[in-house]
Amino acid sequence: MKKKFEEIYAEIEKNDSIIIHRHVRPDPDALGSQRGLALLIKNKFPDKKVFTVGQEVDGLSYLGTMDEVSNEIFPNSLVILTDTANRPRIDDKRYSKGNKLIKIDHHPDEDVYGDISLVNTKASSCSEIIADFSFYLDERLPMTAESARLLYAGIVADTGRFLYPATTPHTLEVASKLMEFDFSASEISQLMNTNTKKVAYLSGYVLQNIMISEEGVAHIILTQNMLKEYKASDEDTAPLVSLPGTIEGVLCWAIFVEQPTGTYRCRLRSKGPVINEIAKLHDGGGHPLASGANAADQKEIEEILAQFEELAKNWNTKQ
Ligand code: AMP
């Protein structure tokens, strides 16, 4: 890890222009690691041009905004990717136009890319890795209050406020070091704990209508009509993803969100059985216990549910 940190730092030192990307449909870890790193570099090297690119999403503006970058800037820039396991999920396809590509991530390394690749699947979040990077480099890339706030937000979000098994003693150590900086950790937690009214009502719908099988597989389909009825968007489904896991007996679950094209975004989670292998069979991937996929139609939804059933059954038999 130290060798990779040194290699990445050498590239940062060498380049006057740096563009940082992350994955599409960003979550707080994608944004926190992306912007947290950008601000760390900007703080230490004020003369460098550091850009963050990608689409902005409603509701996460407290993690900052993105930059407009023209095409001609790319060839003379170092490109860094945070929190993005596979190339198709990179937001802003110009990432390949830079003079060098660095991947920094915590997902399983399914798609190996980048001239330098730092992948630590033991890290709770990509934000944890960026914080480690700064703490390792110390005065060569000192932590700042604003970066600490962004990275803390990324860690809190990706660990479900330190609830998920990816939370390690090291995660808590990093979070504790970040909290020493001058920002309000409780404000971050409050922001993440606050839902819009439409999401609150949609949560009620999910909890009332979710189907739970004997083996503990829970699922719900959110159709376009339903989203329209609640005036909710695809992005509004993010706060719903953890809800089924709060119900007794639920082992793994799927929330299927119909897209305007008629296909379904599948948000898959588990409390035990590894589900990313199933996600990979359906145009997806992700972490062992938190994955995403795409289903072409209802038939593929049924296939995914049958695979979840099988997985849960095997798991329950072994317990
Ligand atoms: P989400 O349900 O969108 O929060 O996704 C959970 C995790 O699954 C993310 O951290 C991603 O790593 C991964 N993921 C989601 N969608 C996909 C996809 N289409 N392909 C690969 N990985 C995905």
PDB file of C-alpha atoms and ligand atoms in Angstrom, residues 86 89 107 265 267 269 283-287 290-294, ligand 1:
ATOM      1  CA  ASN A  86     -15.485  -0.994 -13.733  1.00  0.00           C
ATOM      2  CA  ARG A  89     -19.616   2.891 -14.722  1.00  0.00           C
ATOM      3  CA  HIS A 107     -14.621  -2.673  -4.699  1.00  0.00           C
ATOM      4  CA  ARG A 265     -32.337  -1.140 -11.919  1.00  0.00           C
ATOM      5  CA  ARG A 267     -30.458  -2.700  -5.876  1.00  0.00           C
ATOM      6  CA  ARG A 269     -28.231  -6.285  -0.503  1.00  0.00           C
ATOM      7  CA  ASP A 283     -25.128  -6.895 -16.036  1.00  0.00           C
ATOM      8  CA  GLY A 284     -23.979  -5.748 -12.624  1.00  0.00           C
ATOM      9  CA  GLY A 285     -21.486  -6.220  -9.857  1.00  0.00           C
ATOM     10  CA  GLY A 286     -20.358  -4.597  -6.638  1.00  0.00           C
ATOM     11  CA  HIS A 287     -19.448  -5.664  -3.137  1.00  0.00           C
ATOM     12  CA  ALA A 290     -24.062  -4.696  -1.574  1.00  0.00           C
ATOM     13  CA  SER A 291     -24.444  -4.943  -5.312  1.00  0.00           C
ATOM     14  CA  GLY A 292     -26.336  -3.551  -8.239  1.00  0.00           C
ATOM     15  CA  ALA A 293     -27.552  -5.061 -11.502  1.00  0.00           C
ATOM     16  CA  ASN A 294     -29.936  -4.523 -14.395  1.00  0.00           C
TER      17      ASN A 294
HETATM   18  P1  AMP B   1     -26.441   0.783  -5.388  1.00  0.00           P
HETATM   19  O1  AMP B   1     -27.562  -0.139  -5.144  1.00  0.00           O
HETATM   20  O2  AMP B   1     -26.590   1.528  -6.676  1.00  0.00           O
HETATM   21  O3  AMP B   1     -26.158   1.633  -4.212  1.00  0.00           O
HETATM   22  O4  AMP B   1     -25.135  -0.104  -5.634  1.00  0.00           O
HETATM   23  C1  AMP B   1     -24.494  -0.827  -4.641  1.00  0.00           C
HETATM   24  C2  AMP B   1     -23.109  -1.201  -5.106  1.00  0.00           C
HETATM   25  O5  AMP B   1     -23.239  -2.040  -6.244  1.00  0.00           O
HETATM   26  C3  AMP B   1     -22.280  -0.011  -5.549  1.00  0.00           C
HETATM   27  O6  AMP B   1     -21.307   0.242  -4.601  1.00  0.00           O
HETATM   28  C4  AMP B   1     -21.637  -0.458  -6.818  1.00  0.00           C
HETATM   29  O7  AMP B   1     -20.360  -0.903  -6.542  1.00  0.00           O
HETATM   30  C5  AMP B   1     -22.346  -1.672  -7.258  1.00  0.00           C
HETATM   31  N1  AMP B   1     -23.111  -1.527  -8.498  1.00  0.00           N
HETATM   32  C6  AMP B   1     -24.323  -0.955  -8.637  1.00  0.00           C
HETATM   33  N2  AMP B   1     -24.753  -1.050  -9.896  1.00  0.00           N
HETATM   34  C7  AMP B   1     -23.791  -1.695 -10.585  1.00  0.00           C
HETATM   35  C8  AMP B   1     -23.631  -2.091 -11.954  1.00  0.00           C
HETATM   36  N3  AMP B   1     -24.582  -1.865 -12.861  1.00  0.00           N
HETATM   37  N4  AMP B   1     -22.482  -2.721 -12.289  1.00  0.00           N
HETATM   38  C9  AMP B   1     -21.527  -2.975 -11.387  1.00  0.00           C
HETATM   39  N5  AMP B   1     -21.627  -2.647 -10.082  1.00  0.00           N
HETATM   40  C10 AMP B   1     -22.721  -2.003  -9.682  1.00  0.00           C
END
